[in-house]
Amino acid sequence: MIPSPHTIFFISLRIDVLLEFLAALLGLTISLLSLEASRRLGSRTLLYLGLGFLLMALAMLSRTIAVTALLSAGSLPEIGRLGIISQLITLELLYSVIRISSYIVFIYLYVTTPPAPRSIPALAAIIFNPSFELVSAILLLPVVYRTGQNSLGSDNPFAWTVFTGFALLLASHLAFLFSGQSFTFYLAGHLLQLLALSLFFLALVLVRSDEKRV
Amino acid sequence: MKKEYRSKAKIVADIIEAVIREGKGKPSKIMMDANLSYERMNKYLGYLVSSGLLQFSDDEGVYIVTDKGLKFLDEFKRFEKLTRAFGLEL
């Protein structure tokens, strides 16, 4: 039996919620470990790094809540759905502001430290704001450039992980930018975002489990 | 020549490393190894002793690294690797 487009849409939405939720959890873990280390070591770099990941994770969590609300609104009468959609638009704006703030924190850190139930495109237009995705991608460019330079000129074994992470994050915003054209871009964006956060998390785990001791 | 920027955490780590290298750190040797002025070194040594990272031996007039100090340095080294992977100094 071939599932209806409506069924495929709901299954895919649940996957996107799960992927974004996992990415948010990774971001939150990275942020908490960095902030805790920042407190113990008195490091400003770790403080801003932790703050950037915290904002990124909070933005992802807010969108997870928004999409979950939309899923549960499927059984509500039309007037209830309209209310949910206006709340979603507000949440999307909140998401954009928080996520862009996280990239502004990263840029500040790098600058100041030496060196739809009806149709998918319609829903995507509510959940994703192309202007935000473009602004995010542009804001991430200097960060990708800096980490790329660092990975080429450094013998630090974790530099490539961080560079690949930021490059994948940039790629995820570009994929979300085209999510209105095809649902493949939408899912690819979530996968890339999860991969990026997984790489940041991997770098943190590798560093923490590094056996080299003083 | 451009002066190298060192964060407070880096200076603390440098002092602990200097004391470890000597086994028991004499203030004059720490000052040279950690590349600090006398006033700054005294300020930092006071901070390190009060936060339990170093211990001062009155008998010998030397500083000794505590377990807490070793833990700090170990954690600093690992997170320094992480921030360097981001192209940043800790």
GROMACS .gro file of N, CA and C in nm, chain A residues 9-28 56-57 59-65 67-68 71 95 99 128 169 172 175-176 183-199 201:
model
  171
    9PHE      N    1   0.393   1.329   0.473
    9PHE     CA    2   0.424   1.460   0.530
    9PHE      C    3   0.437   1.453   0.682
   10PHE      N    4   0.340   1.382   0.745
   10PHE     CA    5   0.342   1.375   0.892
   10PHE      C    6   0.460   1.294   0.942
   11ILE      N    7   0.492   1.180   0.869
   11ILE     CA    8   0.608   1.099   0.910
   11ILE      C    9   0.735   1.183   0.901
   12SER      N   10   0.747   1.257   0.787
   12SER     CA   11   0.867   1.340   0.767
   12SER      C   12   0.876   1.448   0.873
   13LEU      N   13   0.762   1.506   0.908
   13LEU     CA   14   0.764   1.612   1.009
   13LEU      C   15   0.814   1.559   1.142
   14ARG      N   16   0.767   1.437   1.177
   14ARG     CA   17   0.813   1.379   1.303
   14ARG      C   18   0.963   1.354   1.298
   15ILE      N   19   1.016   1.314   1.179
   15ILE     CA   20   1.161   1.294   1.166
   15ILE      C   21   1.233   1.427   1.184
   16ASP      N   22   1.179   1.533   1.124
   16ASP     CA   23   1.248   1.663   1.136
   16ASP      C   24   1.247   1.712   1.280
   17VAL      N   25   1.137   1.688   1.350
   17VAL     CA   26   1.130   1.729   1.491
   17VAL      C   27   1.234   1.652   1.571
   18LEU      N   28   1.244   1.522   1.543
   18LEU     CA   29   1.340   1.437   1.615
   18LEU      C   30   1.484   1.481   1.587
   19LEU      N   31   1.515   1.505   1.457
   19LEU     CA   32   1.652   1.547   1.420
   19LEU      C   33   1.688   1.678   1.487
   20GLU      N   34   1.593   1.773   1.481
   20GLU     CA   35   1.622   1.904   1.540
   20GLU      C   36   1.632   1.894   1.693
   21PHE      N   37   1.552   1.808   1.751
   21PHE     CA   38   1.555   1.791   1.896
   21PHE      C   39   1.691   1.732   1.939
   22LEU      N   40   1.739   1.632   1.860
   22LEU     CA   41   1.869   1.571   1.890
   22LEU      C   42   1.981   1.673   1.877
   23ALA      N   43   1.974   1.752   1.769
   23ALA     CA   44   2.075   1.857   1.748
   23ALA      C   45   2.072   1.956   1.865
   24ALA      N   46   1.951   1.990   1.908
   24ALA     CA   47   1.937   2.085   2.020
   24ALA      C   48   1.998   2.026   2.147
   25LEU      N   49   1.975   1.897   2.171
   25LEU     CA   50   2.032   1.832   2.291
   25LEU      C   51   2.184   1.834   2.287
   26LEU      N   52   2.240   1.807   2.168
   26LEU     CA   53   2.386   1.810   2.154
   26LEU      C   54   2.438   1.951   2.181
   27GLY      N   55   2.371   2.049   2.121
   27GLY     CA   56   2.410   2.189   2.140
   27GLY      C   57   2.405   2.229   2.286
   28LEU      N   58   2.299   2.182   2.354
   28LEU     CA   59   2.280   2.214   2.495
   28LEU      C   60   2.391   2.150   2.580
   56MET      N   61   2.198   2.877   2.022
   56MET     CA   62   2.166   2.793   1.907
   56MET      C   63   2.071   2.681   1.949
   57ALA      N   64   2.101   2.618   2.064
   57ALA     CA   65   2.018   2.508   2.114
   57ALA      C   66   1.879   2.558   2.152
   59ALA      N   67   1.722   2.812   2.027
   59ALA     CA   68   1.649   2.841   1.903
   59ALA      C   69   1.592   2.711   1.845
   60MET      N   70   1.674   2.606   1.843
   60MET     CA   71   1.629   2.477   1.789
   60MET      C   72   1.514   2.421   1.873
   61LEU      N   73   1.526   2.434   2.005
   61LEU     CA   74   1.419   2.384   2.093
   61LEU      C   75   1.289   2.461   2.070
   62SER      N   76   1.301   2.593   2.048
   62SER     CA   77   1.180   2.673   2.026
   62SER      C   78   1.110   2.629   1.897
   63ARG      N   79   1.191   2.594   1.794
   63ARG     CA   80   1.128   2.549   1.668
   63ARG      C   81   1.070   2.409   1.685
   64THR      N   82   1.135   2.325   1.766
   64THR     CA   83   1.081   2.191   1.792
   64THR      C   84   0.943   2.204   1.857
   65ILE      N   85   0.932   2.297   1.952
   65ILE     CA   86   0.804   2.320   2.020
   65ILE      C   87   0.701   2.372   1.920
   67VAL      N   88   0.686   2.330   1.588
   67VAL     CA   89   0.641   2.228   1.492
   67VAL      C   90   0.553   2.124   1.562
   68THR      N   91   0.587   2.091   1.687
   68THR     CA   92   0.505   1.997   1.763
   68THR      C   93   0.365   2.056   1.784
   71LEU      N   94   0.173   2.014   1.469
   71LEU     CA   95   0.128   1.875   1.451
   71LEU      C   96   0.002   1.849   1.533
   95TYR      N   97   1.270   3.237   1.689
   95TYR     CA   98   1.375   3.142   1.650
   95TYR      C   99   1.485   3.215   1.572
   99ARG      N  100   1.863   3.251   1.696
   99ARG     CA  101   1.969   3.181   1.622
   99ARG      C  102   2.070   3.280   1.565
  128PHE      N  103   1.020   2.813   0.783
  128PHE     CA  104   1.149   2.865   0.740
  128PHE      C  105   1.137   3.001   0.674
  169LEU      N  106   2.715   2.340   0.907
  169LEU     CA  107   2.611   2.430   0.959
  169LEU      C  108   2.573   2.532   0.851
  172SER      N  109   2.374   2.360   0.595
  172SER     CA  110   2.236   2.334   0.639
  172SER      C  111   2.148   2.457   0.616
  175ALA      N  112   2.067   2.468   0.256
  175ALA     CA  113   1.965   2.368   0.223
  175ALA      C  114   1.827   2.417   0.267
  176PHE      N  115   1.818   2.478   0.387
  176PHE     CA  116   1.690   2.530   0.435
  176PHE      C  117   1.640   2.645   0.346
  183PHE      N  118   1.118   1.906  -0.071
  183PHE     CA  119   1.122   1.855   0.065
  183PHE      C  120   1.257   1.791   0.097
  184THR      N  121   1.329   1.746  -0.009
  184THR     CA  122   1.461   1.685   0.009
  184THR      C  123   1.556   1.785   0.074
  185PHE      N  124   1.550   1.910   0.029
  185PHE     CA  125   1.636   2.015   0.086
  185PHE      C  126   1.606   2.033   0.235
  186TYR      N  127   1.476   2.026   0.266
  186TYR     CA  128   1.431   2.046   0.405
  186TYR      C  129   1.492   1.940   0.497
  187LEU      N  130   1.480   1.812   0.456
  187LEU     CA  131   1.536   1.705   0.538
  187LEU      C  132   1.688   1.708   0.538
  188ALA      N  133   1.746   1.742   0.420
  188ALA     CA  134   1.892   1.751   0.411
  188ALA      C  135   1.943   1.857   0.509
  189GLY      N  136   1.872   1.967   0.519
  189GLY     CA  137   1.909   2.075   0.612
  189GLY      C  138   1.916   2.025   0.755
  190HIS      N  139   1.814   1.947   0.793
  190HIS     CA  140   1.811   1.894   0.930
  190HIS      C  141   1.924   1.794   0.952
  191LEU      N  142   1.949   1.710   0.851
  191LEU     CA  143   2.057   1.611   0.865
  191LEU      C  144   2.193   1.679   0.878
  192LEU      N  145   2.215   1.782   0.794
  192LEU     CA  146   2.341   1.855   0.798
  192LEU      C  147   2.360   1.924   0.933
  193GLN      N  148   2.249   1.982   0.984
  193GLN     CA  149   2.253   2.050   1.112
  193GLN      C  150   2.289   1.952   1.224
  194LEU      N  151   2.228   1.832   1.219
  194LEU     CA  152   2.257   1.731   1.320
  194LEU      C  153   2.402   1.684   1.310
  195LEU      N  154   2.449   1.665   1.186
  195LEU     CA  155   2.589   1.623   1.165
  195LEU      C  156   2.686   1.728   1.221
  196ALA      N  157   2.654   1.855   1.193
  196ALA     CA  158   2.739   1.964   1.241
  196ALA      C  159   2.751   1.962   1.392
  197LEU      N  160   2.636   1.955   1.459
  197LEU     CA  161   2.637   1.953   1.605
  197LEU      C  162   2.706   1.827   1.657
  198SER      N  163   2.689   1.714   1.584
  198SER     CA  164   2.756   1.590   1.625
  198SER      C  165   2.907   1.607   1.619
  199LEU      N  166   2.956   1.679   1.517
  199LEU     CA  167   3.101   1.701   1.504
  199LEU      C  168   3.154   1.789   1.617
  201PHE      N  169   3.024   1.813   1.907
  201PHE     CA  170   3.015   1.728   2.025
  201PHE      C  171   3.132   1.628   2.025
   0.00000   0.00000   0.00000
